[in-house]
């Protein structure tokens, strides 16, 4: 383990974090890379667990060659002692101190011990997670996020079931549908609420990115090859089942975004992989006081946040896929190296990446206008539909808080109904509750990025990088009280 | 086709875990959630107020829907925790502290 504080601590070993670590370490910066997962790769390059002995893991992946190059570069830098790769480290806070930053991480999978890593600068490359809006039946086992199905497939080599419907909106639905089919699931339908007209309206912006269009065409060919019926301008109205999913009802959408009469169809399935887009992971940035632009961490041309010493790259700064994450990480790595050396960086050093970044940001901005949930989706949410999964709060309760008690913003809805107060701290329900309540989606300020056992908060952190650091202290392990970091007293969690 | 065949997997030696006392097979490296899915089990928790069944939702540690009791420790996220030989996995009811 390192003794001198590192030059750069990178949180997140996805495409953005890896590109940054490789770039910065290549320029002489000592880098510590931390990730909660058992190995580097992030969401896009998620690898099968080692014990599964995959001899052709690339069969589940796109752009496998890029991954191989990144991985080889990382391995070389690790061998040379330039990068320390700390996997199974769940970062729960980053603290600013007079002379640098301290990254606090829980050691997984037990998560009952915390370690602290000190560095002169920090890059937040924490990626994003999926947004799913509520609909009747969305809590049935067998209904899961599209990316979650993909993650379980890529990491655990398992399928959630045999007959799957992939639904919602967004570019992620394509790789998920073809991925599930390629791995042996019968994909009964890909249900996408965007329609061809939405694409035509943005065709200029989209056509400016031929590589992306080719990628899309590749997936479209995959749909044909696997005989996956594509239903554009359709939505899932309801998921049916008792103890688990048995079928979904889908419908065509009219111009207003409402199910068209006479188009309802029931499809038998045991899996519904659903997604309505992605949201960036910004909690560490928020606790550091970084400025946000809407849901995204704000960065300048060098990927610096407005907090000195803190950079951000990849989907934490806005959803835009793996290629954009790579470009941003590369730029951030160069910027960190120059800034640590006390010089202004030369943007020529990353001109290629900057061009890719400009193009892909424009492309994803256009895509954002294409992929949108049906405008009237809250009308499909019945009063007895659960809106907040953790706290079992129904849409009816949310509506009554607005109608009868005058709640006009997410925070008041939360205080009155407990929606967003549970384990996930509103990460999953906030967009849905905001939509049902008819109020804005405002970022929740969470004091801590991960659930932290109370015992950890009470014990001083292990400092593996501190000179003369003693042996890892033997901590007691009665730590099943993962308390959500909400200041409001929470029932039933202790 | 299945995912293991697709990537030409040659897993290390399989082992068993128990789910609510019943023995089920497991492959090394898989999370508790992946082991349960592979055995055809999709729910392993009931919610606190309505008692409705839940399993994996986000698959990446965000949603906490997949909480489960492993070796007597409740509230473990099944999508993150690796299954180990002999693990005693149990359905979790409510907060996991009610039983
Ligand atoms: C579940 C899921 C599946 C996806 N699958 C695909 C796909 O198949 N194809 C596709 O094109 N796109 C997919 N995406 C989109 C994907 O997010 C981007 O393409 C790309 O991976 C973004 O790169 P990134 O480096 O910004 O973030 P990510 O790849 O998401 O990497 C972020 C990393 O940060 C780590 N991390 C986050 N917070 C912490 C913390 N507090 N402590 C420690 N580590 C932390 C995570 O473990 C992760 O490894 C998926 C997204 C999700 C959420
Ligand atoms: S499935 Fe969401 S935390 Fe495990």
Coordinates of C-alpha atoms and ligand atoms in Angstrom, one line a residue:
Chain A
X1 CA 0.0 0.0 0.0
X2 CA 1.1 3.5 -0.7
X3 CA 2.8 5.8 1.9
X4 CA 3.0 9.2 0.2
X5 CA -0.4 10.7 -0.6
X6 CA -1.2 10.0 -4.3
X7 CA -1.4 12.8 -6.8
X8 CA -4.8 11.7 -8.0
X9 CA -7.5 9.5 -6.5
X10 CA -10.0 8.3 -9.2
X11 CA -13.4 7.2 -7.9
X12 CA -14.9 4.8 -10.5
X13 CA -13.0 2.5 -12.8
X14 CA -15.4 2.6 -15.7
X15 CA -14.4 4.0 -19.1
X16 CA -14.0 7.6 -17.8
X17 CA -12.0 6.7 -14.7
X18 CA -9.8 4.2 -16.6
X19 CA -9.0 6.6 -19.3
X20 CA -8.1 9.3 -16.8
X21 CA -6.0 7.0 -14.7
X22 CA -4.1 5.8 -17.7
X23 CA -3.6 9.3 -19.1
X24 CA -2.5 10.9 -15.8
X25 CA -0.2 8.0 -14.7
X26 CA 1.3 8.0 -18.2
X27 CA 2.3 11.6 -17.5
X28 CA 3.9 10.8 -14.2
X29 CA 1.1 11.2 -11.7
X30 CA 0.8 8.6 -9.0
X31 CA -2.8 7.4 -9.2
X32 CA -5.0 5.5 -6.8
X33 CA -8.1 4.0 -8.6
X34 CA -11.0 3.0 -6.4
X35 CA -14.1 1.1 -7.4
X36 CA -16.9 -0.6 -5.6
X37 CA -16.9 -3.5 -8.1
X38 CA -14.7 -6.6 -7.8
X39 CA -12.8 -5.5 -11.0
X40 CA -12.3 -2.5 -13.2
X41 CA -14.6 -2.0 -16.2
X42 CA -17.6 0.0 -15.0
X43 CA -21.0 -0.6 -16.5
X44 CA -20.0 -0.8 -20.2
X45 CA -17.0 -3.1 -19.7
X46 CA -18.4 -5.1 -16.8
X47 CA -16.6 -8.5 -16.7
X48 CA -17.8 -11.9 -15.8
X49 CA -16.7 -12.9 -12.3
X50 CA -13.2 -14.6 -12.5
X51 CA -14.4 -17.9 -11.0
X52 CA -16.8 -18.3 -13.9
X53 CA -13.8 -18.9 -16.2
X54 CA -15.2 -17.2 -19.3
X55 CA -12.9 -17.9 -22.2
X56 CA -14.7 -15.6 -24.6
X57 CA -16.0 -12.7 -22.5
X58 CA -16.0 -10.5 -25.5
X59 CA -19.0 -12.3 -26.8
X60 CA -21.1 -10.2 -24.4
X61 CA -19.5 -6.9 -25.4
X62 CA -19.1 -4.2 -27.9
X63 CA -15.8 -2.5 -28.6
X64 CA -13.9 -5.3 -27.0
X65 CA -10.6 -4.1 -28.6
X66 CA -10.8 -0.7 -26.8
X67 CA -11.3 -2.6 -23.5
X68 CA -8.3 -4.8 -24.2
X69 CA -6.1 -1.8 -24.9
X70 CA -7.3 0.1 -21.8
X71 CA -6.8 -3.0 -19.6
X72 CA -3.3 -3.7 -21.0
X73 CA -2.3 -0.1 -20.3
X74 CA -3.7 -0.3 -16.8
X75 CA -2.0 -3.5 -16.0
X76 CA 1.4 -2.1 -17.2
X77 CA 1.0 1.0 -15.0
X78 CA -0.1 -1.2 -12.0
X79 CA 3.0 -3.4 -12.5
X80 CA 5.2 -0.3 -12.6
X81 CA 3.7 0.9 -9.3
X82 CA 2.2 4.0 -11.0
X83 CA -1.4 3.0 -10.4
X84 CA -2.8 1.4 -7.3
X85 CA -6.1 -0.3 -8.1
X86 CA -8.4 -0.7 -5.1
X87 CA -11.4 -2.8 -6.0
X88 CA -14.3 -3.5 -3.7
X89 CA -13.9 -0.1 -2.2
X90 CA -17.2 1.7 -1.8
X91 CA -16.5 5.4 -1.5
X92 CA -18.9 7.0 0.9
X93 CA -17.4 10.5 1.3
X94 CA -14.7 12.7 0.0
X95 CA -13.4 15.3 2.5
X96 CA -11.5 18.4 1.7
X97 CA -8.7 19.3 3.9
X98 CA -6.1 22.1 4.0
X99 CA -3.5 20.2 2.1
X100 CA -5.6 17.9 -0.2
X101 CA -8.5 15.5 -0.2
X102 CA -9.3 12.4 1.7
X103 CA -11.4 9.6 0.1
X104 CA -13.3 7.4 2.6
X105 CA -14.2 4.0 1.4
X106 CA -15.9 0.9 2.9
X107 CA -14.3 -2.4 2.2
X108 CA -16.6 -4.8 0.4
X109 CA -18.4 -7.0 0.5
X110 CA -18.8 -6.9 4.3
X111 CA -18.6 -3.1 4.3
X112 CA -17.9 -3.0 8.0
X113 CA -14.5 -1.3 7.8
X114 CA -13.6 2.0 6.3
X115 CA -10.3 3.1 4.9
X116 CA -9.1 6.5 4.0
X117 CA -6.9 7.4 0.9
X118 CA -5.3 10.8 0.7
X119 CA -4.6 12.5 -2.6
X120 CA -3.7 16.0 -3.9
X121 CA -6.6 15.8 -6.4
X122 CA -9.7 13.7 -6.9
X123 CA -11.6 12.7 -10.1
X124 CA -15.2 11.7 -9.8
X125 CA -15.9 9.2 -12.5
X126 CA -18.9 7.5 -10.8
X127 CA -21.1 7.0 -13.8
X128 CA -24.8 6.8 -13.6
X129 CA -27.8 4.6 -12.9
X130 CA -31.1 4.0 -14.5
X131 CA -34.2 6.0 -14.2
X132 CA -37.5 3.9 -14.2
X133 CA -40.8 5.7 -13.9
X134 CA -43.6 3.9 -12.0
X135 CA -46.5 2.0 -13.6
X136 CA -48.9 -0.6 -12.2
X137 CA -47.1 -3.8 -11.5
X138 CA -43.5 -2.4 -11.6
X139 CA -42.6 -3.9 -8.2
X140 CA -43.3 -7.5 -9.2
X141 CA -40.3 -9.7 -9.1
X142 CA -39.2 -10.3 -12.7
X143 CA -39.5 -6.6 -13.4
X144 CA -36.0 -5.0 -13.4
X145 CA -34.0 -2.3 -14.9
X146 CA -32.7 -2.9 -18.4
X147 CA -29.2 -2.1 -17.3
X148 CA -29.6 -4.3 -14.3
X149 CA -30.5 -7.2 -16.6
X150 CA -27.4 -6.4 -18.6
X151 CA -25.2 -6.2 -15.5
X152 CA -26.4 -9.5 -14.2
X153 CA -25.8 -11.1 -17.6
X154 CA -22.4 -9.6 -18.1
X155 CA -21.2 -10.1 -14.5
X156 CA -23.0 -13.2 -13.4
X157 CA -23.7 -14.9 -16.7
X158 CA -27.3 -15.4 -15.7
X159 CA -30.6 -14.6 -17.3
X160 CA -33.5 -13.3 -15.3
X161 CA -35.9 -15.6 -17.0
X162 CA -36.8 -17.2 -20.4
X163 CA -39.3 -14.8 -22.0
X164 CA -38.4 -11.2 -21.8
X165 CA -40.0 -7.9 -22.8
X166 CA -37.5 -5.0 -23.0
X167 CA -39.3 -1.6 -22.7
X168 CA -39.2 2.0 -21.9
X169 CA -37.1 4.5 -23.9
X170 CA -33.5 5.2 -24.7
X171 CA -30.5 3.8 -26.6
X172 CA -29.7 1.3 -23.9
X173 CA -32.7 -0.8 -24.8
X174 CA -31.1 -2.0 -28.0
X175 CA -27.9 -3.6 -26.6
X176 CA -30.0 -5.0 -23.7
X177 CA -32.6 -6.6 -26.1
X178 CA -29.9 -8.1 -28.4
X179 CA -27.7 -9.0 -25.4
X180 CA -30.5 -11.0 -23.7
X181 CA -31.5 -12.7 -27.0
X182 CA -27.9 -13.5 -27.9
X183 CA -27.5 -15.2 -24.5
X184 CA -30.6 -17.4 -25.0
X185 CA -33.6 -15.5 -23.8
X186 CA -36.7 -15.2 -26.0
X187 CA -37.2 -11.5 -26.4
X188 CA -40.9 -11.2 -27.1
X189 CA -40.8 -7.4 -27.9
X190 CA -38.8 -4.3 -27.7
X191 CA -41.3 -1.6 -26.7
X192 CA -39.9 1.9 -27.3
X193 CA -42.1 5.0 -26.6
X194 CA -40.1 7.1 -29.1
X195 CA -41.4 6.8 -32.7
X196 CA -39.8 7.3 -36.1
X197 CA -41.1 10.8 -36.4
X198 CA -39.1 11.8 -33.3
X199 CA -36.0 10.7 -35.1
X200 CA -36.8 12.5 -38.3
X201 CA -37.2 15.8 -36.5
X202 CA -33.6 15.5 -35.2
X203 CA -32.1 13.8 -38.2
X204 CA -29.5 16.5 -38.9
X205 CA -28.0 16.4 -35.5
X206 CA -28.1 12.6 -35.4
X207 CA -26.6 12.2 -38.9
X208 CA -23.6 14.3 -37.8
X209 CA -22.4 11.2 -35.9
X210 CA -22.1 8.5 -38.5
X211 CA -20.2 6.1 -36.1
X212 CA -23.2 6.2 -33.7
X213 CA -25.7 5.7 -36.5
X214 CA -23.7 2.7 -37.7
X215 CA -23.8 1.4 -34.1
X216 CA -27.6 1.9 -34.1
X217 CA -27.9 0.1 -37.4
X218 CA -25.8 -2.7 -36.0
X219 CA -28.2 -3.1 -33.2
X220 CA -31.2 -2.9 -35.6
X221 CA -29.6 -5.8 -37.6
X222 CA -29.3 -7.6 -34.3
X223 CA -33.0 -7.2 -33.7
X224 CA -33.8 -8.7 -37.1
X225 CA -31.3 -11.5 -36.6
X226 CA -32.8 -12.5 -33.3
X227 CA -36.3 -11.9 -34.6
X228 CA -37.1 -9.4 -31.9
X229 CA -40.3 -7.4 -32.8
X230 CA -39.8 -3.7 -32.4
X231 CA -42.8 -1.7 -31.3
X232 CA -42.1 2.0 -31.7
X233 CA -44.4 4.6 -30.1
X234 CA -45.6 1.9 -27.7
X235 CA -45.5 1.7 -24.0
X236 CA -46.1 -0.8 -21.2
X237 CA -49.3 0.0 -19.5
X238 CA -49.3 -2.6 -16.8
X239 CA -47.3 -5.6 -15.5
X240 CA -49.4 -8.5 -14.3
X241 CA -48.7 -11.3 -11.9
X242 CA -49.1 -12.6 -8.4
X243 CA -45.8 -13.4 -6.7
X244 CA -43.9 -12.8 -9.9
X245 CA -44.3 -11.3 -13.4
X246 CA -46.5 -13.3 -15.8
X247 CA -47.4 -10.8 -18.5
X248 CA -47.4 -7.2 -19.5
X249 CA -50.0 -5.1 -21.4
X250 CA -48.6 -2.9 -24.1
X251 CA -50.4 -0.2 -26.1
X252 CA -49.7 2.1 -29.0
X253 CA -49.4 5.8 -28.1
X254 CA -51.4 8.6 -29.6
X255 CA -50.0 12.1 -30.4
X256 CA -50.5 13.2 -26.8
X257 CA -48.7 10.2 -25.4
X258 CA -51.8 8.4 -24.3
X259 CA -52.5 4.7 -25.0
X260 CA -54.6 4.5 -28.1
X261 CA -58.0 2.8 -27.7
X262 CA -58.2 -0.7 -29.1
X263 CA -54.4 -1.2 -29.2
X264 CA -53.9 -2.9 -25.9
X265 CA -52.2 -6.3 -26.1
X266 CA -51.2 -8.7 -23.5
X267 CA -47.8 -10.4 -23.9
X268 CA -46.8 -13.4 -21.7
X269 CA -43.3 -13.0 -20.2
X270 CA -41.4 -13.7 -17.0
X271 CA -39.0 -10.8 -17.4
X272 CA -39.6 -7.1 -18.0
X273 CA -36.4 -5.2 -18.5
X274 CA -37.4 -1.5 -18.3
X275 CA -35.6 1.8 -18.5
X276 CA -36.6 5.4 -19.1
X277 CA -33.1 6.8 -19.4
X278 CA -30.2 7.4 -17.0
X279 CA -29.3 9.8 -14.2
X280 CA -25.8 10.7 -13.1
X281 CA -24.3 9.7 -9.8
X282 CA -23.6 13.1 -8.2
X283 CA -23.7 12.4 -4.5
X284 CA -20.0 12.7 -3.9
X285 CA -19.9 15.9 -5.9
X286 CA -22.8 17.2 -3.9
X287 CA -21.2 16.5 -0.6
X288 CA -18.1 18.3 -1.8
X289 CA -20.2 21.3 -2.8
X290 CA -19.6 21.0 -6.5
X291 CA -22.0 23.1 -8.7
X292 CA -24.5 21.0 -10.6
X293 CA -26.1 21.9 -14.0
X294 CA -29.5 20.4 -13.6
X295 CA -28.8 16.8 -12.7
X296 CA -25.2 16.8 -13.9
X297 CA -21.9 17.8 -12.3
X298 CA -20.8 21.0 -13.8
X299 CA -17.3 20.9 -15.4
X300 CA -15.2 23.3 -17.5
X301 CA -13.3 22.5 -20.7
X302 CA -10.6 20.7 -18.7
X303 CA -13.3 18.6 -16.8
X304 CA -12.6 20.6 -13.6
X305 CA -15.5 21.1 -11.2
X306 CA -15.8 24.4 -9.5
X307 CA -14.2 22.9 -6.3
X308 CA -10.4 23.2 -6.4
X309 CA -8.7 19.9 -6.8
X310 CA -11.8 18.1 -7.9
X311 CA -12.3 16.9 -11.5
X312 CA -15.3 15.0 -12.9
X313 CA -15.7 12.9 -16.1
X314 CA -18.0 10.4 -17.8
X315 CA -21.7 10.1 -17.0
X316 CA -21.4 11.9 -13.7
X317 CA -21.2 15.0 -15.8
X318 CA -24.0 14.1 -18.1
X319 CA -25.3 10.9 -19.8
X320 CA -23.5 10.2 -23.0
X321 CA -22.3 6.7 -23.3
X322 CA -18.9 5.0 -23.1
X323 CA -17.1 6.8 -26.0
X324 CA -17.8 10.2 -24.5
X325 CA -16.8 8.9 -21.0
X326 CA -13.4 7.8 -22.5
X327 CA -12.8 11.2 -24.1
X328 CA -13.7 13.1 -21.0
X329 CA -11.5 10.9 -18.8
X330 CA -8.6 11.3 -21.2
X331 CA -8.9 15.1 -21.0
X332 CA -9.3 15.1 -17.2
X333 CA -6.1 12.9 -16.8
X334 CA -4.1 15.4 -18.9
X335 CA -5.5 18.4 -17.1
X336 CA -4.7 16.8 -13.7
X337 CA -1.1 16.1 -14.7
X338 CA -0.5 19.6 -15.9
X339 CA -2.2 21.3 -12.9
X340 CA -0.3 19.1 -10.4
X341 CA 2.9 20.2 -12.1
X342 CA 1.8 23.8 -11.6
X343 CA 1.5 24.5 -15.3
X344 CA -1.5 25.4 -17.5
X345 CA -2.3 22.4 -19.7
X346 CA -1.9 22.6 -23.5
X347 CA -5.3 21.8 -25.0
X348 CA -3.5 20.6 -28.1
X349 CA -2.5 17.5 -26.1
X350 CA -6.1 16.4 -26.2
X351 CA -7.4 18.0 -29.3
X352 CA -8.7 14.7 -30.7
X353 CA -10.6 13.8 -27.5
X354 CA -12.0 17.4 -27.3
X355 CA -13.5 17.0 -30.8
X356 CA -15.0 13.7 -29.9
X357 CA -16.4 15.3 -26.7
X358 CA -18.0 18.2 -28.6
X359 CA -19.6 15.9 -31.2
X360 CA -20.9 13.3 -28.8
X361 CA -22.3 15.9 -26.4
X362 CA -24.3 17.4 -29.3
X363 CA -25.3 14.0 -30.4
X364 CA -26.6 13.0 -27.0
X365 CA -28.4 16.3 -26.6
X366 CA -30.3 15.5 -29.8
X367 CA -31.0 12.0 -28.6
X368 CA -32.4 13.3 -25.4
X369 CA -35.0 15.1 -27.4
X370 CA -35.9 11.9 -29.3
X371 CA -36.0 9.5 -26.4
X372 CA -38.5 10.7 -23.9
X373 CA -41.1 8.8 -21.9
X374 CA -44.7 9.2 -23.1
X375 CA -45.7 12.7 -22.2
X376 CA -48.8 11.7 -20.2
X377 CA -47.2 8.8 -18.3
X378 CA -48.4 9.9 -14.9
X379 CA -52.0 9.3 -16.0
X380 CA -51.2 5.6 -16.3
X381 CA -50.0 5.5 -12.6
X382 CA -53.0 4.3 -10.6
X383 CA -53.5 5.4 -7.1
X384 CA -52.6 2.0 -5.6
X385 CA -49.3 1.8 -7.6
X386 CA -46.3 2.0 -5.4
X387 CA -44.3 5.2 -6.2
X388 CA -41.5 4.8 -3.6
X389 CA -40.4 1.2 -3.6
X390 CA -38.4 1.4 -0.4
X391 CA -41.1 2.9 1.8
X392 CA -44.1 1.4 0.1
X393 CA -45.6 4.8 -0.6
X394 CA -48.4 4.7 -3.2
X395 CA -49.0 7.2 -5.9
X396 CA -52.4 7.9 -4.2
X397 CA -50.6 9.0 -1.0
X398 CA -48.3 11.3 -3.1
X399 CA -51.3 12.8 -4.9
X400 CA -53.2 13.3 -1.6
X401 CA -50.1 15.1 -0.2
X402 CA -50.3 17.5 -3.1
X403 CA -54.1 17.8 -3.3
X404 CA -55.1 17.8 0.3
X405 CA -52.0 19.0 2.1
X406 CA -50.7 21.5 -0.4
X407 CA -47.2 19.9 -1.0
X408 CA -45.7 21.7 -3.9
X409 CA -42.1 20.4 -4.1
X410 CA -40.3 17.0 -3.7
X411 CA -39.0 17.8 -0.2
X412 CA -42.5 18.5 1.2
X413 CA -43.9 15.4 -0.5
X414 CA -41.1 13.5 1.1
X415 CA -41.7 14.9 4.6
X416 CA -45.4 14.2 4.4
X417 CA -45.3 10.8 2.8
X418 CA -41.9 9.3 3.5
X419 CA -41.4 8.9 -0.3
X420 CA -37.6 9.0 -0.8
X421 CA -36.7 8.5 2.8
X422 CA -35.8 4.8 2.7
X423 CA -32.8 2.8 1.8
X424 CA -32.1 4.2 -1.7
X425 CA -32.6 7.8 -0.5
X426 CA -34.9 8.7 -3.4
X427 CA -32.4 7.7 -6.1
X428 CA -35.0 5.3 -7.7
X429 CA -38.3 7.1 -6.8
X430 CA -37.5 10.8 -7.2
X431 CA -38.3 11.1 -10.9
X432 CA -41.5 9.1 -10.5
X433 CA -42.7 10.9 -7.4
X434 CA -41.9 14.3 -8.9
X435 CA -43.9 13.3 -12.1
X436 CA -46.9 12.0 -10.1
X437 CA -46.8 15.0 -7.8
X438 CA -46.5 17.3 -10.8
X439 CA -43.4 19.1 -9.3
X440 CA -39.8 19.6 -10.4
X441 CA -37.1 17.0 -10.0
X442 CA -34.7 18.8 -7.7
X443 CA -31.5 17.0 -6.6
X444 CA -31.6 15.8 -3.0
X445 CA -28.6 16.7 -1.0
X446 CA -27.4 13.5 0.7
X447 CA -24.8 13.9 3.4
X448 CA -23.3 10.5 2.7
X449 CA -23.0 8.8 -0.7
X450 CA -23.4 5.2 0.5
X451 CA -25.2 3.6 3.4
X452 CA -22.6 3.4 6.2
X453 CA -22.8 1.1 9.2
X454 CA -23.1 3.1 12.3
X455 CA -20.0 1.4 13.8
X456 CA -17.9 2.7 10.9
X457 CA -19.0 6.3 11.6
X458 CA -18.0 5.8 15.2
X459 CA -14.5 4.4 14.5
X460 CA -11.6 6.5 13.2
X461 CA -10.8 5.4 9.6
X462 CA -8.0 3.0 8.7
X463 CA -5.3 5.0 7.1
X464 CA -3.3 2.6 4.9
X465 CA -1.4 5.5 3.3
X466 CA -0.4 7.1 6.6
X467 CA 3.3 6.8 7.6
X468 CA 3.7 4.2 10.4
X469 CA 0.2 2.9 9.9
X470 CA -0.5 0.1 12.3
X471 CA -1.9 -3.3 11.4
X472 CA -5.4 -3.2 10.2
X473 CA -7.4 -2.9 13.4
X474 CA -9.6 -5.7 14.4
X475 CA -13.1 -4.3 14.4
X476 CA -16.1 -6.0 15.8
X477 CA -18.6 -7.0 13.1
X478 CA -22.0 -6.4 14.4
X479 CA -22.8 -4.0 11.6
X480 CA -26.1 -4.9 10.0
X481 CA -27.7 -1.6 10.8
X482 CA -27.2 0.1 7.5
X483 CA -28.9 3.3 8.3
X484 CA -30.0 5.6 5.5
X485 CA -28.2 8.8 6.0
X486 CA -31.2 10.9 6.5
X487 CA -31.3 13.3 9.4
X488 CA -35.0 12.6 9.9
X489 CA -35.7 9.7 12.3
X490 CA -36.6 6.7 10.3
X491 CA -39.0 4.0 11.5
X492 CA -38.1 0.4 11.6
X493 CA -34.5 0.4 10.4
X494 CA -32.8 -0.2 13.7
Chain B
X1 CA -27.7 -21.0 -26.1
X2 CA -27.1 -19.9 -22.6
X3 CA -24.8 -17.2 -21.1
X4 CA -22.2 -19.7 -19.9
X5 CA -22.0 -21.3 -23.3
X6 CA -21.9 -18.0 -25.1
X7 CA -18.7 -17.0 -23.4
X8 CA -17.4 -20.6 -23.3
X9 CA -17.2 -20.6 -19.5
X10 CA -15.2 -23.2 -17.7
X11 CA -16.2 -22.3 -14.1
X12 CA -14.1 -23.4 -11.1
X13 CA -15.6 -26.2 -9.0
X14 CA -19.3 -25.6 -8.2
X15 CA -20.5 -25.7 -4.6
X16 CA -23.8 -25.5 -2.7
X17 CA -25.5 -22.9 -0.6
X18 CA -28.8 -23.1 1.1
X19 CA -31.9 -20.9 0.5
X20 CA -34.4 -21.1 3.4
X21 CA -32.8 -24.4 4.3
X22 CA -33.0 -26.0 0.8
X23 CA -29.7 -26.8 -0.9
X24 CA -29.1 -25.1 -4.2
X25 CA -26.1 -25.2 -6.5
X26 CA -23.8 -22.2 -7.0
X27 CA -20.9 -21.3 -9.3
X28 CA -17.9 -19.4 -7.9
X29 CA -17.8 -15.7 -8.5
X30 CA -21.6 -15.3 -8.8
X31 CA -23.4 -13.0 -6.5
X32 CA -26.1 -14.3 -4.2
X33 CA -28.6 -12.8 -6.6
X34 CA -27.1 -14.6 -9.6
X35 CA -27.1 -17.9 -7.7
X36 CA -30.7 -17.5 -6.8
X37 CA -31.7 -16.5 -10.3
X38 CA -29.8 -19.4 -11.7
X39 CA -31.9 -21.7 -9.4
X40 CA -35.1 -20.1 -10.7
X41 CA -35.7 -18.0 -7.6
X42 CA -36.7 -14.4 -8.3
X43 CA -37.8 -13.1 -5.0
X44 CA -36.3 -13.3 -1.5
X45 CA -37.7 -10.5 0.5
X46 CA -41.0 -9.0 1.5
X47 CA -41.5 -5.3 2.2
X48 CA -42.1 -3.8 5.5
X49 CA -45.6 -2.4 5.2
X50 CA -47.4 -4.3 2.4
X51 CA -45.4 -7.5 2.6
X52 CA -45.0 -7.7 -1.1
X53 CA -42.3 -9.9 -2.6
X54 CA -39.1 -8.3 -4.1
X55 CA -35.9 -9.5 -5.8
X56 CA -33.4 -7.8 -8.1
X57 CA -34.4 -4.4 -9.5
X58 CA -31.4 -2.2 -10.4
X59 CA -28.8 -5.0 -10.3
X60 CA -26.0 -2.6 -9.4
X61 CA -26.4 -1.8 -5.7
X62 CA -28.5 1.4 -6.0
X63 CA -32.1 0.4 -5.2
X64 CA -31.8 -1.9 -2.1
X65 CA -34.8 -4.0 -3.4
X66 CA -32.7 -7.2 -3.3
X67 CA -32.0 -7.2 0.5
X68 CA -31.5 -10.7 1.9
X69 CA -30.3 -12.3 5.1
X70 CA -27.0 -14.2 4.7
X71 CA -25.5 -16.2 7.5
X72 CA -27.7 -14.4 10.0
X73 CA -26.8 -10.9 8.8
X74 CA -29.9 -9.2 7.4
X75 CA -30.0 -6.3 4.8
X76 CA -27.2 -7.6 2.5
X77 CA -27.6 -6.5 -1.1
X78 CA -27.8 -9.8 -3.0
X79 CA -26.7 -8.2 -6.2
X80 CA -23.4 -7.2 -4.7
X81 CA -22.5 -10.0 -2.2
X82 CA -20.7 -13.0 -3.6
X83 CA -22.1 -16.4 -2.7
X84 CA -19.6 -18.5 -0.8
X85 CA -19.7 -22.3 -0.1
X86 CA -22.2 -23.2 2.5
X87 CA -23.7 -19.7 2.8
X88 CA -27.0 -19.8 4.7
X89 CA -29.3 -17.5 2.6
X90 CA -32.7 -16.7 4.0
X91 CA -35.8 -14.8 2.9
X92 CA -35.9 -11.5 4.6
X93 CA -39.1 -10.2 6.0
X94 CA -39.6 -6.5 6.6
X95 CA -36.7 -4.8 8.2
X96 CA -34.8 -8.1 8.7
X97 CA -34.9 -7.5 12.4
X98 CA -38.4 -8.7 13.0
X99 CA -37.9 -12.4 13.2
Ligands
LIG1 C1 -26.6 -1.0 -15.1 C2 -26.1 -0.3 -16.3 C3 -25.7 -1.1 -17.5 C4 -25.3 -0.5 -18.6 N1 -25.0 -1.3 -19.7 C5 -24.6 -0.7 -20.9 C6 -24.4 -1.4 -22.1 O1 -24.5 -2.6 -22.0 N2 -24.1 -0.8 -23.2 C7 -24.0 0.6 -23.2 O2 -23.7 1.1 -24.3 N3 -24.1 1.3 -22.1 C8 -24.5 0.7 -21.0 N4 -24.7 1.5 -19.8 C9 -24.4 2.9 -19.9 C10 -23.0 3.2 -19.3 O3 -23.3 3.8 -18.1 C11 -22.0 4.0 -20.1 O4 -21.9 3.6 -21.4 C12 -20.6 4.0 -19.5 O5 -20.3 2.9 -18.8 C13 -20.3 5.2 -18.7 O6 -19.0 5.3 -18.3 P1 -18.5 5.9 -16.9 O7 -17.1 5.7 -16.8 O8 -19.0 7.3 -16.9 O9 -19.3 5.2 -15.8 P2 -19.5 3.7 -15.4 O10 -19.1 2.7 -16.5 O11 -20.9 3.6 -14.8 O12 -18.4 3.5 -14.2 C14 -18.6 4.1 -13.0 C15 -17.9 3.3 -12.0 O13 -17.9 3.9 -10.7 C16 -18.1 3.1 -9.7 N5 -18.7 3.8 -8.6 C17 -19.7 4.6 -8.6 N6 -19.9 5.2 -7.4 C18 -19.0 4.7 -6.6 C19 -18.6 4.9 -5.3 N7 -19.3 5.7 -4.5 N8 -17.6 4.2 -4.8 C20 -16.8 3.4 -5.6 N9 -17.1 3.2 -6.8 C21 -18.1 3.8 -7.4 C22 -19.0 2.0 -10.2 O14 -18.8 0.8 -9.6 C23 -18.6 1.9 -11.7 O15 -17.6 0.9 -11.9 C24 -25.1 0.9 -18.7 C25 -25.5 1.7 -17.5 C26 -25.9 1.1 -16.4 C27 -26.3 1.9 -15.2
LIG2 S1 -30.9 -5.0 -7.1 FE1 -30.8 -2.9 -6.6 S2 -29.5 -3.0 -4.9 FE2 -29.4 -5.0 -5.5

